[in-house]
Every structure is written in structure tokens, then in C-alpha cells.
Coordinates of C-alpha atoms and ligand atoms in Angstrom, one line a residue:
M1 CA 0.0 0.0 0.0
T2 CA 1.2 3.5 -0.7
T3 CA 1.8 5.5 2.4
A4 CA 0.7 8.8 0.8
R5 CA -3.0 7.9 0.2
R6 CA -5.4 7.5 3.2
P7 CA -7.0 4.1 2.8
I8 CA -10.7 3.2 2.7
L9 CA -11.8 1.3 5.8
V10 CA -14.0 -1.6 4.9
P11 CA -15.7 -3.3 7.9
V12 CA -16.9 -6.8 7.0
L13 CA -19.4 -8.1 9.5
G14 CA -19.7 -11.8 10.5
D15 CA -22.6 -12.5 8.1
Q16 CA -21.0 -10.7 5.2
L17 CA -18.4 -13.4 4.3
S18 CA -18.8 -13.2 0.5
R19 CA -15.9 -12.5 -1.8
G20 CA -18.3 -10.5 -4.0
I21 CA -19.6 -8.3 -1.1
A22 CA -20.6 -4.9 -2.4
S23 CA -18.1 -2.9 -0.2
L24 CA -15.1 -4.6 -1.9
Q25 CA -16.3 -4.2 -5.4
G26 CA -14.2 -1.8 -7.4
L27 CA -11.5 -1.7 -4.7
T28 CA -8.0 -3.2 -4.9
P29 CA -5.8 -4.4 -2.0
G30 CA -3.8 -1.2 -2.3
D31 CA -6.9 1.0 -1.6
A32 CA -8.4 -0.7 1.4
I33 CA -8.0 -1.9 5.0
I34 CA -10.6 -4.6 5.7
L35 CA -11.7 -4.6 9.3
M36 CA -13.1 -7.7 10.9
M37 CA -14.3 -7.5 14.5
E38 CA -15.1 -10.3 17.0
V39 CA -17.0 -8.4 19.6
W40 CA -18.6 -9.2 22.9
D41 CA -21.9 -7.4 22.1
E42 CA -22.6 -9.6 19.1
A43 CA -21.8 -12.8 21.0
T44 CA -24.1 -11.8 23.9
Y45 CA -27.0 -9.5 22.7
V46 CA -28.8 -12.8 23.0
R47 CA -27.1 -15.7 24.6
H48 CA -26.5 -17.6 21.3
H49 CA -26.3 -21.4 21.2
Q50 CA -22.7 -22.3 21.6
Q51 CA -22.6 -23.8 18.1
K52 CA -23.8 -20.5 16.6
I53 CA -20.7 -18.7 18.0
V54 CA -18.5 -21.6 16.9
L55 CA -20.0 -21.3 13.4
I56 CA -19.5 -17.6 13.0
L57 CA -16.1 -16.8 14.5
P58 CA -14.2 -19.6 12.7
A59 CA -16.0 -18.7 9.4
M60 CA -14.8 -15.1 10.0
R61 CA -11.2 -16.3 10.7
H62 CA -11.1 -18.5 7.7
F63 CA -12.5 -15.7 5.5
A64 CA -9.7 -13.4 6.8
V65 CA -7.1 -16.0 5.9
E66 CA -8.5 -16.2 2.3
L67 CA -8.5 -12.5 1.9
R68 CA -4.9 -12.1 3.1
R69 CA -3.9 -14.9 0.7
E70 CA -5.3 -12.7 -2.1
G71 CA -3.2 -9.8 -0.9
W72 CA -5.7 -7.8 1.1
T73 CA -4.7 -6.1 4.4
V74 CA -7.1 -7.5 7.0
D75 CA -7.1 -5.8 10.4
Y76 CA -8.6 -8.6 12.4
V77 CA -9.6 -8.0 16.0
E78 CA -10.0 -11.2 18.1
L79 CA -12.5 -11.5 21.0
G80 CA -9.7 -12.2 23.4
D81 CA -7.7 -9.0 22.4
P82 CA -7.3 -7.2 25.8
E83 CA -7.9 -3.8 24.0
N84 CA -11.1 -5.1 22.3
A85 CA -13.8 -2.4 22.8
G86 CA -16.6 -4.9 22.8
S87 CA -18.8 -3.4 20.1
F88 CA -18.8 -2.6 16.4
T89 CA -18.8 1.1 17.0
G90 CA -16.1 0.9 19.6
E91 CA -13.9 -1.1 17.3
I92 CA -14.5 1.3 14.4
A93 CA -13.4 4.1 16.6
R94 CA -10.1 2.3 17.4
A95 CA -9.6 1.4 13.7
V96 CA -10.2 5.1 12.7
E97 CA -7.4 6.0 15.2
R98 CA -5.1 3.3 13.7
W99 CA -5.6 4.0 10.0
S100 CA -7.0 7.6 9.6
P101 CA -9.1 6.4 6.7
A102 CA -10.4 8.7 4.0
A103 CA -13.7 7.0 4.2
I104 CA -15.6 4.1 5.7
R105 CA -17.4 1.8 3.3
V106 CA -19.7 -0.8 4.6
V107 CA -22.6 -3.0 3.5
E108 CA -25.9 -2.5 5.3
P109 CA -26.3 -5.0 8.2
G110 CA -29.0 -7.6 8.7
E111 CA -30.3 -6.3 12.0
W112 CA -32.1 -3.1 12.9
R113 CA -30.1 -2.5 16.1
V114 CA -26.8 -2.6 14.1
R115 CA -28.2 -0.3 11.4
A116 CA -29.1 2.2 14.1
A117 CA -25.6 2.1 15.4
M118 CA -24.1 2.4 11.9
D119 CA -26.3 5.4 11.1
E120 CA -24.4 7.3 13.9
W121 CA -20.9 6.6 12.5
A122 CA -20.9 9.5 10.2
D123 CA -21.4 11.9 13.1
K124 CA -19.0 10.1 15.4
F125 CA -16.0 9.7 13.1
A126 CA -14.0 12.3 11.1
C127 CA -14.5 10.7 7.8
S128 CA -17.4 10.0 5.4
V129 CA -19.4 6.8 5.8
E130 CA -20.9 5.1 2.8
I131 CA -23.5 2.4 3.7
L132 CA -24.1 0.2 0.6
S133 CA -27.2 -1.9 -0.3
D134 CA -26.6 -5.6 0.2
D135 CA -26.7 -6.8 -3.4
R136 CA -26.6 -10.5 -2.3
F137 CA -30.4 -10.2 -2.2
V138 CA -32.3 -10.1 -5.4
C139 CA -34.8 -7.5 -4.0
S140 CA -33.4 -4.4 -2.3
I141 CA -35.1 -3.0 0.7
G142 CA -36.3 0.0 -1.4
A143 CA -37.6 -2.3 -4.1
F144 CA -39.6 -4.3 -1.5
A145 CA -41.1 -1.1 -0.1
Q146 CA -42.1 -0.1 -3.6
W147 CA -43.7 -3.5 -4.2
A148 CA -45.5 -3.3 -0.8
G149 CA -46.8 0.2 -1.5
D150 CA -50.0 0.6 0.5
R151 CA -51.2 -3.0 0.2
E152 CA -53.0 -4.3 3.4
H153 CA -51.8 -7.9 3.0
L154 CA -48.3 -8.5 1.7
T155 CA -49.0 -11.8 0.0
M156 CA -45.8 -13.8 -0.5
E157 CA -47.1 -15.6 -3.6
F158 CA -47.4 -12.3 -5.7
F159 CA -44.0 -11.2 -4.5
Y160 CA -42.6 -14.6 -5.5
R161 CA -43.9 -14.3 -9.0
E162 CA -42.2 -10.9 -9.4
M163 CA -38.9 -12.5 -8.3
R164 CA -39.4 -15.3 -10.8
R165 CA -39.9 -12.8 -13.6
R166 CA -37.0 -10.6 -12.4
T167 CA -34.5 -13.5 -12.2
G168 CA -35.9 -15.5 -15.1
L169 CA -35.8 -18.6 -12.9
L170 CA -38.0 -21.5 -14.0
M171 CA -39.6 -19.3 -16.7
D172 CA -40.6 -20.1 -20.3
G173 CA -40.7 -16.7 -21.8
D174 CA -43.2 -14.8 -19.5
K175 CA -44.9 -18.0 -18.3
P176 CA -43.8 -20.3 -15.4
V177 CA -42.2 -23.6 -16.5
G178 CA -44.9 -26.3 -16.4
G179 CA -47.7 -23.8 -16.5
R180 CA -48.0 -23.3 -12.7
W181 CA -46.2 -20.9 -10.4
N182 CA -46.4 -22.9 -7.2
L183 CA -46.4 -26.7 -6.8
D184 CA -46.8 -26.6 -3.0
A185 CA -49.8 -28.9 -3.2
E186 CA -47.4 -31.7 -4.4
N187 CA -45.0 -31.1 -1.6
R188 CA -47.0 -32.4 1.3
R189 CA -46.6 -36.2 0.9
R190 CA -47.3 -38.2 4.1
P191 CA -44.0 -39.9 5.1
P192 CA -43.9 -43.7 4.9
K193 CA -42.8 -45.6 8.0
R194 CA -39.0 -45.5 8.4
L195 CA -38.5 -42.7 5.8
S196 CA -34.8 -42.1 5.9
A197 CA -32.6 -39.8 3.8
P198 CA -28.8 -40.0 3.0
P199 CA -27.1 -38.2 5.9
P200 CA -25.7 -34.8 5.0
P201 CA -21.9 -34.3 5.1
R202 CA -20.4 -33.3 8.4
F203 CA -17.2 -31.2 8.6
A204 CA -14.8 -32.1 11.3
P205 CA -13.4 -29.0 13.1
D206 CA -9.9 -28.0 12.0
A207 CA -7.3 -26.2 14.1
I208 CA -9.0 -22.7 13.7
T209 CA -12.4 -24.1 14.7
R210 CA -11.0 -26.1 17.6
E211 CA -9.3 -23.0 18.9
V212 CA -12.7 -21.2 18.9
M213 CA -14.4 -24.2 20.4
D214 CA -12.0 -23.9 23.4
L215 CA -12.7 -20.2 23.6
V216 CA -16.4 -20.7 23.6
Q217 CA -16.2 -23.5 26.2
R218 CA -14.3 -21.2 28.5
T219 CA -16.2 -18.0 27.8
F220 CA -19.8 -19.1 26.8
G221 CA -19.9 -22.6 28.3
D222 CA -23.1 -21.6 30.2
H223 CA -24.9 -20.7 27.0
F224 CA -27.6 -23.2 25.7
G225 CA -26.6 -26.1 23.5
D226 CA -24.1 -28.9 23.0
L227 CA -20.8 -28.2 21.3
A228 CA -19.2 -31.6 20.9
S229 CA -21.3 -32.5 17.8
F230 CA -20.3 -29.3 15.9
A231 CA -20.1 -30.2 12.2
W232 CA -21.2 -27.1 10.2
P233 CA -19.4 -25.9 7.1
V234 CA -17.2 -22.9 8.0
T235 CA -15.5 -22.1 4.7
A236 CA -16.9 -21.5 1.2
E237 CA -15.3 -24.7 0.0
Q238 CA -17.0 -26.8 2.7
A239 CA -20.3 -25.0 2.0
R240 CA -19.9 -25.9 -1.8
S241 CA -19.4 -29.5 -0.9
A242 CA -22.5 -29.5 1.3
A243 CA -24.4 -28.0 -1.6
D244 CA -23.0 -30.7 -4.0
A245 CA -24.2 -33.4 -1.6
F246 CA -27.7 -31.9 -1.5
F247 CA -28.0 -31.6 -5.3
T248 CA -26.8 -35.1 -6.0
E249 CA -28.4 -37.0 -3.0
R250 CA -31.4 -35.1 -1.7
L251 CA -32.9 -32.6 -4.1
T252 CA -35.1 -35.2 -5.9
L253 CA -37.1 -36.0 -2.8
F254 CA -36.9 -32.5 -1.2
G255 CA -40.2 -31.5 -2.6
P256 CA -42.5 -34.4 -1.7
Y257 CA -41.2 -34.7 1.8
Q258 CA -40.7 -31.1 2.6
D259 CA -43.4 -31.2 5.3
A260 CA -42.6 -34.6 6.7
M261 CA -41.3 -35.3 10.2
I262 CA -39.7 -38.6 11.5
A263 CA -38.4 -39.1 15.0
G264 CA -34.6 -39.0 15.1
E265 CA -34.4 -38.1 11.4
D266 CA -33.3 -34.5 11.9
D267 CA -32.6 -33.5 8.3
L268 CA -34.6 -35.7 5.9
Y269 CA -34.3 -34.2 2.4
H270 CA -33.7 -30.6 3.5
S271 CA -30.6 -28.9 2.2
L272 CA -29.1 -27.8 5.5
L273 CA -27.6 -24.8 3.6
S274 CA -29.2 -21.9 5.6
T275 CA -26.2 -21.4 7.9
S276 CA -23.9 -21.1 4.9
I277 CA -26.2 -18.9 2.8
N278 CA -26.9 -16.5 5.7
L279 CA -23.1 -16.2 6.4
G280 CA -22.5 -15.4 2.7
L281 CA -20.5 -18.6 2.0
L282 CA -23.0 -19.6 -0.7
D283 CA -24.9 -17.4 -3.2
P284 CA -28.6 -18.2 -3.1
L285 CA -29.2 -17.2 -6.7
E286 CA -26.4 -19.5 -7.9
L287 CA -28.0 -22.4 -5.9
C288 CA -31.4 -21.7 -7.6
R289 CA -29.8 -21.7 -11.0
R290 CA -28.1 -25.0 -10.2
A291 CA -31.4 -26.5 -9.0
E292 CA -33.0 -25.3 -12.3
A293 CA -30.2 -27.0 -14.2
E294 CA -31.0 -30.2 -12.4
Y295 CA -34.6 -29.9 -13.6
R296 CA -33.7 -29.1 -17.2
A297 CA -31.3 -32.0 -17.3
R298 CA -34.2 -34.2 -16.0
R299 CA -32.3 -35.2 -12.9
A300 CA -34.9 -33.6 -10.5
P301 CA -38.6 -33.2 -10.7
L302 CA -40.3 -29.8 -11.0
N303 CA -42.0 -29.9 -7.6
S304 CA -38.7 -30.3 -5.8
V305 CA -36.9 -27.7 -7.8
E306 CA -39.7 -25.2 -7.7
G307 CA -40.1 -25.8 -4.0
F308 CA -36.4 -25.1 -3.4
V309 CA -36.4 -22.0 -5.6
R310 CA -39.6 -20.7 -3.8
Q311 CA -37.9 -21.0 -0.4
L312 CA -35.0 -18.9 -1.6
I313 CA -36.2 -16.3 -4.0
G314 CA -39.7 -16.4 -2.5
W315 CA -39.7 -16.8 1.3
R316 CA -36.1 -15.8 2.0
E317 CA -36.3 -12.6 0.0
Y318 CA -39.8 -11.9 1.1
V319 CA -39.1 -12.1 4.9
R320 CA -36.1 -9.9 4.5
G321 CA -38.1 -7.2 2.7
F322 CA -40.9 -7.7 5.2
Y323 CA -38.5 -7.2 8.1
W324 CA -37.1 -3.9 7.0
H325 CA -40.6 -2.7 5.9
E326 CA -42.3 -3.5 9.2
M327 CA -39.5 -2.6 11.6
P328 CA -39.3 -1.3 14.3
G329 CA -42.9 -2.1 15.0
L330 CA -42.6 -5.8 14.2
A331 CA -40.4 -6.4 17.2
A332 CA -43.1 -5.1 19.6
A333 CA -46.1 -6.4 17.7
N334 CA -48.6 -8.5 19.7
A335 CA -51.9 -8.5 17.8
L336 CA -53.2 -11.5 19.7
D337 CA -52.2 -10.0 23.1
A338 CA -50.2 -13.2 23.9
R339 CA -48.6 -12.8 27.4
R340 CA -47.7 -16.3 28.7
A341 CA -44.1 -16.8 29.6
L342 CA -42.1 -19.2 27.4
P343 CA -42.1 -22.6 29.2
E344 CA -38.8 -23.8 30.7
F345 CA -39.1 -27.0 28.7
Y346 CA -38.2 -25.0 25.5
W347 CA -34.7 -24.8 27.1
T348 CA -34.5 -28.1 28.9
G349 CA -36.4 -30.3 26.4
A350 CA -38.1 -31.9 29.4
T351 CA -41.6 -32.6 28.0
D352 CA -43.6 -35.8 27.4
M353 CA -44.9 -34.4 24.1
R354 CA -42.8 -36.5 21.8
C355 CA -43.0 -34.2 18.8
M356 CA -41.8 -31.2 20.9
A357 CA -39.1 -33.2 22.6
D358 CA -37.7 -34.4 19.3
G359 CA -37.5 -30.9 17.8
L360 CA -36.0 -29.6 21.0
R361 CA -33.4 -32.4 21.1
S362 CA -32.1 -31.6 17.6
T363 CA -32.2 -27.9 18.5
R364 CA -29.9 -28.5 21.4
A365 CA -27.6 -31.0 19.6
D366 CA -27.2 -29.2 16.3
A367 CA -28.5 -25.6 16.7
H368 CA -31.0 -26.7 14.0
A369 CA -34.5 -28.0 13.5
H370 CA -36.0 -28.3 10.1
H371 CA -38.7 -26.0 8.9
I372 CA -41.8 -27.9 9.6
Q373 CA -40.6 -28.6 13.2
R374 CA -40.0 -24.9 13.7
L375 CA -43.3 -24.0 12.1
M376 CA -45.9 -26.7 12.9
V377 CA -44.6 -28.2 16.2
L378 CA -42.5 -25.7 18.2
G379 CA -44.1 -22.6 16.6
N380 CA -47.7 -24.0 16.6
F381 CA -47.4 -24.8 20.3
A382 CA -46.2 -21.2 21.1
L383 CA -49.1 -19.8 19.0
L384 CA -51.8 -22.0 20.6
A385 CA -50.4 -21.5 24.2
G386 CA -50.4 -17.7 23.7
I387 CA -46.7 -17.3 24.5
S388 CA -45.4 -13.7 24.4
P389 CA -43.9 -12.9 21.0
A390 CA -40.9 -11.2 22.5
E391 CA -40.0 -14.3 24.5
V392 CA -40.5 -16.7 21.5
A393 CA -38.4 -14.4 19.3
D394 CA -35.5 -14.4 21.8
W395 CA -35.6 -18.1 21.9
Y396 CA -35.5 -18.7 18.1
L397 CA -32.8 -16.0 17.7
A398 CA -30.6 -17.6 20.4
V399 CA -31.0 -21.3 19.6
Y400 CA -30.6 -21.6 15.8
A401 CA -27.3 -21.4 14.0
D402 CA -28.9 -19.7 11.0
A403 CA -30.7 -17.1 13.0
Y404 CA -30.3 -13.3 12.4
E405 CA -33.1 -11.0 13.2
W406 CA -34.0 -10.1 9.6
V407 CA -35.0 -13.8 8.9
E408 CA -35.9 -15.0 12.4
L409 CA -38.3 -12.2 13.4
P410 CA -40.7 -12.3 10.5
N411 CA -40.9 -16.0 10.7
V412 CA -41.6 -15.9 14.4
A413 CA -43.7 -12.8 14.9
A414 CA -45.6 -12.8 11.7
M415 CA -45.6 -16.4 10.4
I416 CA -46.1 -18.5 13.5
L417 CA -47.5 -16.1 16.0
F418 CA -49.8 -13.8 13.9
A419 CA -48.5 -11.0 16.0
D420 CA -48.5 -8.7 13.0
G421 CA -52.3 -9.1 12.8
G422 CA -52.2 -10.8 9.4
R423 CA -49.9 -8.6 7.3
L424 CA -47.9 -11.7 6.3
A425 CA -50.3 -14.6 6.6
T426 CA -54.0 -14.5 5.8
R427 CA -54.7 -17.0 8.6
P428 CA -52.7 -18.3 11.6
Y429 CA -50.8 -21.6 11.0
A430 CA -52.7 -23.2 13.9
A431 CA -53.1 -27.0 13.9
S432 CA -54.3 -29.8 16.2
G433 CA -52.6 -33.1 16.8
N434 CA -54.2 -34.5 13.8
Y435 CA -51.9 -32.5 11.4
I436 CA -48.8 -33.7 13.3
N437 CA -50.0 -37.3 13.3
K438 CA -50.6 -37.1 9.5
M439 CA -47.2 -35.7 8.7
S440 CA -45.0 -37.6 11.2
D441 CA -44.4 -40.8 13.0
Y442 CA -44.3 -39.0 16.4
C443 CA -47.7 -39.9 17.8
G444 CA -47.3 -43.7 17.9
G445 CA -44.6 -43.5 20.6
C446 CA -46.1 -40.6 22.6
R447 CA -47.4 -40.8 26.1
Y448 CA -50.4 -38.7 24.9
D449 CA -53.2 -40.1 22.7
V450 CA -53.6 -38.0 19.6
K451 CA -57.1 -39.4 19.0
Q452 CA -58.2 -38.3 22.4
K453 CA -59.5 -34.8 22.5
T454 CA -60.0 -34.0 26.2
G455 CA -58.8 -35.2 29.6
P456 CA -55.3 -35.7 31.0
G457 CA -54.2 -38.3 28.5
A458 CA -55.3 -36.4 25.4
C459 CA -52.8 -34.9 23.0
P460 CA -52.4 -31.3 24.3
F461 CA -52.5 -29.9 20.8
N462 CA -56.2 -30.9 20.5
A463 CA -57.6 -28.9 23.4
L464 CA -55.1 -26.1 22.9
Y465 CA -56.2 -25.7 19.3
W466 CA -59.9 -25.2 20.1
D467 CA -59.1 -23.1 23.2
F468 CA -57.1 -20.8 20.8
M469 CA -59.9 -20.7 18.3
A470 CA -62.4 -19.9 21.0
R471 CA -60.2 -17.2 22.6
H472 CA -59.9 -15.4 19.2
R473 CA -63.3 -15.9 17.8
A474 CA -64.0 -12.2 17.4
R475 CA -60.9 -11.9 15.1
F476 CA -61.1 -15.1 13.1
E477 CA -64.9 -15.7 12.7
S478 CA -65.0 -13.4 9.7
N479 CA -61.8 -14.9 8.1
S480 CA -62.7 -16.5 4.8
R481 CA -60.1 -19.2 5.3
I482 CA -60.9 -20.4 8.8
G483 CA -64.2 -18.8 9.8
R484 CA -66.3 -21.8 8.9
L485 CA -64.5 -23.8 11.6
Y486 CA -66.6 -22.1 14.2
G487 CA -69.6 -24.1 12.9
T488 CA -67.8 -27.3 14.0
W489 CA -67.0 -25.7 17.4
D490 CA -70.7 -24.6 17.9
R491 CA -71.9 -28.1 17.1
L492 CA -69.9 -29.5 20.0
G493 CA -72.3 -27.7 22.4
P494 CA -71.5 -25.9 25.7
D495 CA -70.7 -29.0 27.8
R496 CA -68.2 -30.4 25.4
Q497 CA -66.7 -27.0 24.7
R498 CA -66.2 -26.6 28.5
E499 CA -64.3 -29.9 28.6
Y500 CA -62.0 -28.7 25.8
R501 CA -61.3 -25.4 27.5
D502 CA -60.8 -27.0 31.0
T503 CA -58.4 -29.5 29.5
A504 CA -56.4 -26.7 27.9
R505 CA -56.4 -24.6 31.1
K506 CA -55.3 -27.5 33.2
F507 CA -52.5 -28.3 30.8
L508 CA -51.4 -24.7 30.5
D509 CA -51.3 -24.5 34.4
T510 CA -48.7 -27.2 34.5
L511 CA -46.2 -25.2 32.4
E512 CA -43.3 -23.9 34.4
P513 CA -42.1 -20.5 33.1
A514 CA -38.5 -20.4 31.8
R515 CA -36.1 -19.1 34.4
A516 CA -34.7 -15.7 33.6
G517 CA -31.2 -15.6 32.0
W518 CA -31.5 -18.3 29.4
A519 CA -31.9 -15.9 26.4
R520 CA -30.5 -12.7 27.8
T521 CA -28.1 -12.0 30.5
E522 CA -30.1 -11.0 33.6
G523 CA -30.1 -7.3 34.4
E524 CA -28.9 -6.2 31.0
P525 CA -31.2 -4.0 29.0
E526 CA -32.7 -5.4 25.8
C527 CA -30.9 -4.1 22.7
Ligands
FAD1 P1 -34.4 -26.1 3.4 O1 -35.7 -26.7 3.8 O2 -33.5 -26.9 2.6 O3 -34.8 -24.8 2.5 C1 -33.9 -24.2 1.6 C2 -33.6 -22.8 2.0 O4 -34.7 -21.9 1.8 C3 -33.1 -22.6 3.4 O5 -31.7 -22.9 3.5 C4 -33.4 -21.1 3.6 O6 -32.3 -20.3 3.2 C5 -34.6 -20.8 2.8 N1 -35.9 -20.8 3.5 C6 -36.8 -21.8 3.7 N2 -37.8 -21.4 4.4 C7 -37.6 -20.1 4.7 C8 -38.3 -19.1 5.4 N3 -39.5 -19.4 6.0 N4 -37.7 -17.9 5.6 C9 -36.5 -17.6 5.1 N5 -35.8 -18.5 4.4 C10 -36.3 -19.7 4.2 N6 -34.4 -19.6 8.5 C11 -33.2 -19.0 8.7 O7 -32.4 -19.0 7.8 N7 -32.9 -18.3 9.9 C12 -33.8 -18.3 10.9 O8 -33.6 -17.7 11.9 C13 -35.1 -18.9 10.7 N8 -36.0 -18.9 11.7 C14 -37.2 -19.5 11.5 C15 -38.2 -19.4 12.5 C16 -39.4 -20.0 12.3 C17 -40.5 -19.9 13.4 C18 -39.7 -20.7 11.1 C19 -41.1 -21.3 10.9 C20 -38.8 -20.7 10.1 C21 -37.5 -20.2 10.3 N9 -36.5 -20.2 9.3 C22 -35.4 -19.6 9.5 C23 -36.8 -20.8 8.0 C24 -36.5 -22.3 7.8 O9 -37.0 -23.0 8.9 C25 -35.0 -22.5 7.7 O10 -34.4 -21.6 6.8 C26 -34.6 -23.9 7.4 O11 -35.2 -24.8 8.3 C27 -33.2 -24.1 7.2 O12 -32.8 -25.4 6.9 P2 -32.4 -25.9 5.5 O13 -31.3 -25.0 5.0 O14 -32.3 -27.3 5.5 O15 -33.7 -25.4 4.7
DLZ2 C1 -23.9 -13.5 15.5 C2 -22.6 -12.9 15.5 C3 -21.7 -13.2 16.6 C4 -22.0 -14.3 17.6 N1 -20.5 -12.7 16.7 C5 -20.1 -11.8 15.8 C6 -18.8 -11.1 15.9 O1 -18.1 -11.3 16.8 N2 -18.5 -10.2 14.9 C7 -19.3 -10.0 13.8 O2 -18.9 -9.2 12.9 N3 -20.5 -10.6 13.7 C8 -20.9 -11.4 14.7 N4 -22.1 -12.0 14.6 C9 -23.0 -11.6 13.4 C10 -23.6 -10.2 13.7 O3 -24.5 -10.3 14.8 C11 -24.4 -9.8 12.4 O4 -23.4 -9.4 11.5 C12 -25.3 -8.6 12.7 O5 -26.3 -9.1 13.5 C13 -25.9 -8.0 11.5 O6 -26.6 -8.9 10.8
SF4_3 FE1 -47.3 -34.5 19.6 FE2 -49.8 -34.9 20.4 FE3 -48.6 -36.5 18.7 FE4 -47.8 -36.5 21.3 S1 -49.8 -37.1 20.5 S2 -46.5 -36.5 19.4 S3 -48.1 -34.3 21.7 S4 -49.1 -34.4 18.3

């Protein structure tokens, strides 16, 4: 680097580990100092699962090694550095002192609280600050806002069609390949007994990762989650090999069994790529193009490929736009006035409900549960039991390795809890035990009876479902998608209805509230 010119300082955050990140485009190693910061605030603003920290810090360290190999100057601040200021802003201040940069150039972050801090940098530091749009998403925050306009409901399906047109994915001219936009109806196959998928690759921790594992054990050993089984990809190369395995071994049946659940089968035909995509190790658009190529080469059926593409350029893009469009209100939204504390068993896994226990086990073991467990088991329970959205959101943000607020909060507050009052979903994803029984093998081995509706041995989802519907009758009776269910409820008559509601109340009374301090350090203000 020439000594005469003041460099551009380019902070790269822990989930911006993409070589093509916008802040580096157009720069050469001679122009820039790349700043990477391991900071206490990010590791503790919620008490992340131990594996989430072990995923992110080694991924950052490996990324720094790659950049240095390419000739970039990387100013890397480790968590254990005694001078570490503990926050992004504090570390930028120290870096500005060290380098006297001409400007700071950074890509917008994934979380509102970080954006709020970033917006203050220009006033705090004696140099200009350029905050760039994150072009790893197809739809910018501004473009989403334009699409949303003043629509009352932000229906994902219409947004998704726009994304298909914009990217040209699975299109024949201006028509969807195969004549239909969405093949979701073909993606709900009931799983046969003993459905089992080829296991996804696991990546043994190397020296860099093992060093962070020691650090996490020493420093965050009291955070939720097991560490010993850590096997997530932490480099772009590993992430590519995880993607290869998905495309060759699991994509074909991804579609049909997307909603299936089998006890002990934690991954089934899911891709397990969210941790790598969200870190920036994989490009979602490239994955979609590869999935399309599998279809065009007749190696994968359309329902699997369209399902996968829809998750990425539909749901993933949509929830990100929704987050920025609805924040900061979304974090405090509670349209159903749900106030119950999160039960302790979400943290301990100690419940006799087999479906819940299985999802909680994989959450603890791998910092992962697949979509339908997050949505229709763990999320459905939180909805029906009326658990406070803020407590549920903290839990999801802390326990999953792929969780950042931009993707976690819309899924929790809007998709599962209906806390946004129906901006995202036209009806709540509420279901009784019957749904779980149809889509899984859980109920056979459960101490509760899924066919029994009331009484102490009945599947708790059954009474909770009707209790939820009865509690929210005023809101949902006029809903064209679920209003007619109140006819079924009315036909039960007052005595039977009372039995349902008593069963629900008695069950809810047994729930022990989670002790303080699991998700956030006690006594610290919420960020
Ligand atoms: P696959 O089933 O293989 O799906 C392929 C990809 O599609 C995923 O890797 C992911 O990038 C994307 N995707 C699928 N569904 C969604 C969705 N609803 N929203 C956004 N992207 C989606 N996903 C996260 O990445 N981080 C989260 O914090 C997160 N929290 C969730 C909370 C709840 C309550 C629910 C219902 C879903 C949440 N999801 C979250 C979405 C989804 O459950 C995970 O992306 C998925 O389980 C990751 O596993 P996979 O890579 O095997 O996904
Ligand atoms: C989640 C996380 C953790 C645990 N640690 C760091 C860190 O030390 N340094 C960093 O740059 N990023 C970390 N992250 C990811 C950030 O929380 C994430 O970049 C912001 O939330 C913005 O999305
Ligand atoms: Fe879950 Fe009810 Fe089935 Fe038990 S019976 S596994 S609680 S749905």
C-alpha cells in the first residue's frame, strides 16, 4: 500500500463473508483496509447457542485467511484481544485512530439495532461513511417497499412471481415452466414408515475451529446447546461440498417430503444450507440456477426444484423485505395479546410431548431443527399456548445457528404467532394433533393419545387448538379461510366446549415458566 494515500476502511461483519460483497467491489488491495471484528456485544446480545458462535467466529477467521492470501490487508480483532472495545462502534473508533481512513465503506447490516448504530458513525468519526445496499439479495429494501406500496396484505405468492420474472428462474418466456407458479400442493406427501434420507456431510473442526471451540467453552460454556457435535461448514469450499451433496443426493425428494417429520431423522431431504447462505458462503441465486439446471437435465422433478427456488427467492427474499418494511414495529407487535411466559421446557427439552421433545433435542444437539418442526410443532405450540412474541423471538434467535433477526423475526412474529395481525399470513398456522399425526411418526410413541380430545391423556395440541380458536373468535370468525371452523365448534355444544377449555387450562397451568437468564443476561437492558 502507498503511504501517501489514506485508505478506505471496509468493515466486513460476521454474516458478510462473501468475496463479491458490495463494499469490496471496485477496490484493490492497495486501496483498502478490511476490518473484521469479533466483539462481545454480538456474542451476547442474545445468549446464542454455543454452536452458533463456533460457526461464526471460525467462518470469519477462515475468510480473513482467504482475503490475506489474495493480498488484502485485513485488520482482524479477536475476541480475546485485551484492547477489544466490545462493540462494532467501539472497534470502528479504534480502527479510525489506527488508520486515519479517508472513508468508511460498509454494506448495510442484517439487523435493525446494528443499522441504528451504523447510522451514527458519520457523526462520530471524522470521515465520510458510505452504507451500501446488500446486493446479495435479489430484491433491495427499497424495491420491496415499492412493491409493498400501500397493500394491506403482503402476500408472498405475488412477490414470489415478481422474483421469478425478475430472475428468469423457471420461466418459459413470460410463463412459469410447467404452467403453474407454485407446486406446493405436491409437496406435502405423508411420510412412509421409516423414511430415511442419506445423511448430509459433516465437517470435522480444523485447528482454527478447535481454537474457537476452546474459547467458547471457556467463555460461553453456560450458553444453551451442545458443542461436541459441531459439524457445520465454516468455509466457502466446505459449503460448496455441502451443496453438492444436497443436489446429488437429496434434491429429488426435497419437494415431496418437505413437510414430513420422522423421530430421530433430523434433516430428511432438507438442504441444511441456511447457515452457509446466511453467512455469505453460498450465493442463493447460484443455488437456484443449479437447481433449475438439475430440472432441465431431467435429474430432479419440478415440484422439488420449484419448492427449493420458492424457499430462496420467494420466502427468504420476502421475509427480508418484510422485516425492513415492518421494523421497528414488528419487534413489539402482539396483535393476539399473547402474554404467557415461554415454558422452561423449550430450554431443557423436558416434556412428554414426543414431537416437541424431538424438535428440542435436535435444536440442542445441532442448533438446527427443520422448517416444519420450527413451524408446525414448536411454533404451533407457542401460538396456541399464547406465548409472548418477544420471548418466543428471543428463543428462536438464540438457539438456531442460522438465526439473524432479519430472517428470524418475520418467521416468528408474523408467520407463526400472527403478532402482526395478518400482514404476512391471511390466517394463523394453527393445527391440532391430527396434522402432526398425519405428517410424522411421532404420535405412535407418545405418552399422549392423539385421537383423544380432552382429559389428562389427550394430546395437548387438540384442546389447545380449540381453546385458541375460541379465545380469538372475534378476530377469526369473519376470516374467509378459517371462519367456517366455528360451525364445528358450535356443534360441540356448551358442555363439550367446556371440557376442551378445561383440558387446555389444566395443561397450561402445568407449564413452568422459563427461568430468567436463558436468552438474555439478567439485568442487562434489551438491545
Ligand atoms: P431447506 O428446507 O433446505 O430450505 C432451503 C432454503 O430456503 C433454506 O436454507 C433457507 O435459506 C430458505 N428458507 C426456507 N424457508 C424459509 C423461510 N421461511 N424464511 C426464510 N428462508 C427460508 N431460517 C433462517 O435462515 N434463519 C432463521 O432464523 C429462521 N427462523 C425460523 C423461525 C421459524 C419460526 C420458522 C417457521 C422458520 C424459520 N426459518 C429460518 C426458515 C427455515 O425454517 C430455515 O431456513 C430452514 O429450516 C433451514 O434449513 P435448510 O437449510 O435445510 O432449509
Ligand atoms: C452473530 C454474531 C456473533 C455471535 N459474533 C459476531 C462477531 O463477533 N463479529 C461480527 O462481525 N458478527 C458477529 N455476529 C453476526 C452479527 O451479529 C451480524 O453481522 C449482525 O447481527 C448484522 O446482521
Ligand atoms: Fe405431539 Fe400430540 Fe402426537 Fe404427542 S400425540 S407426538 S403431543 S401431536
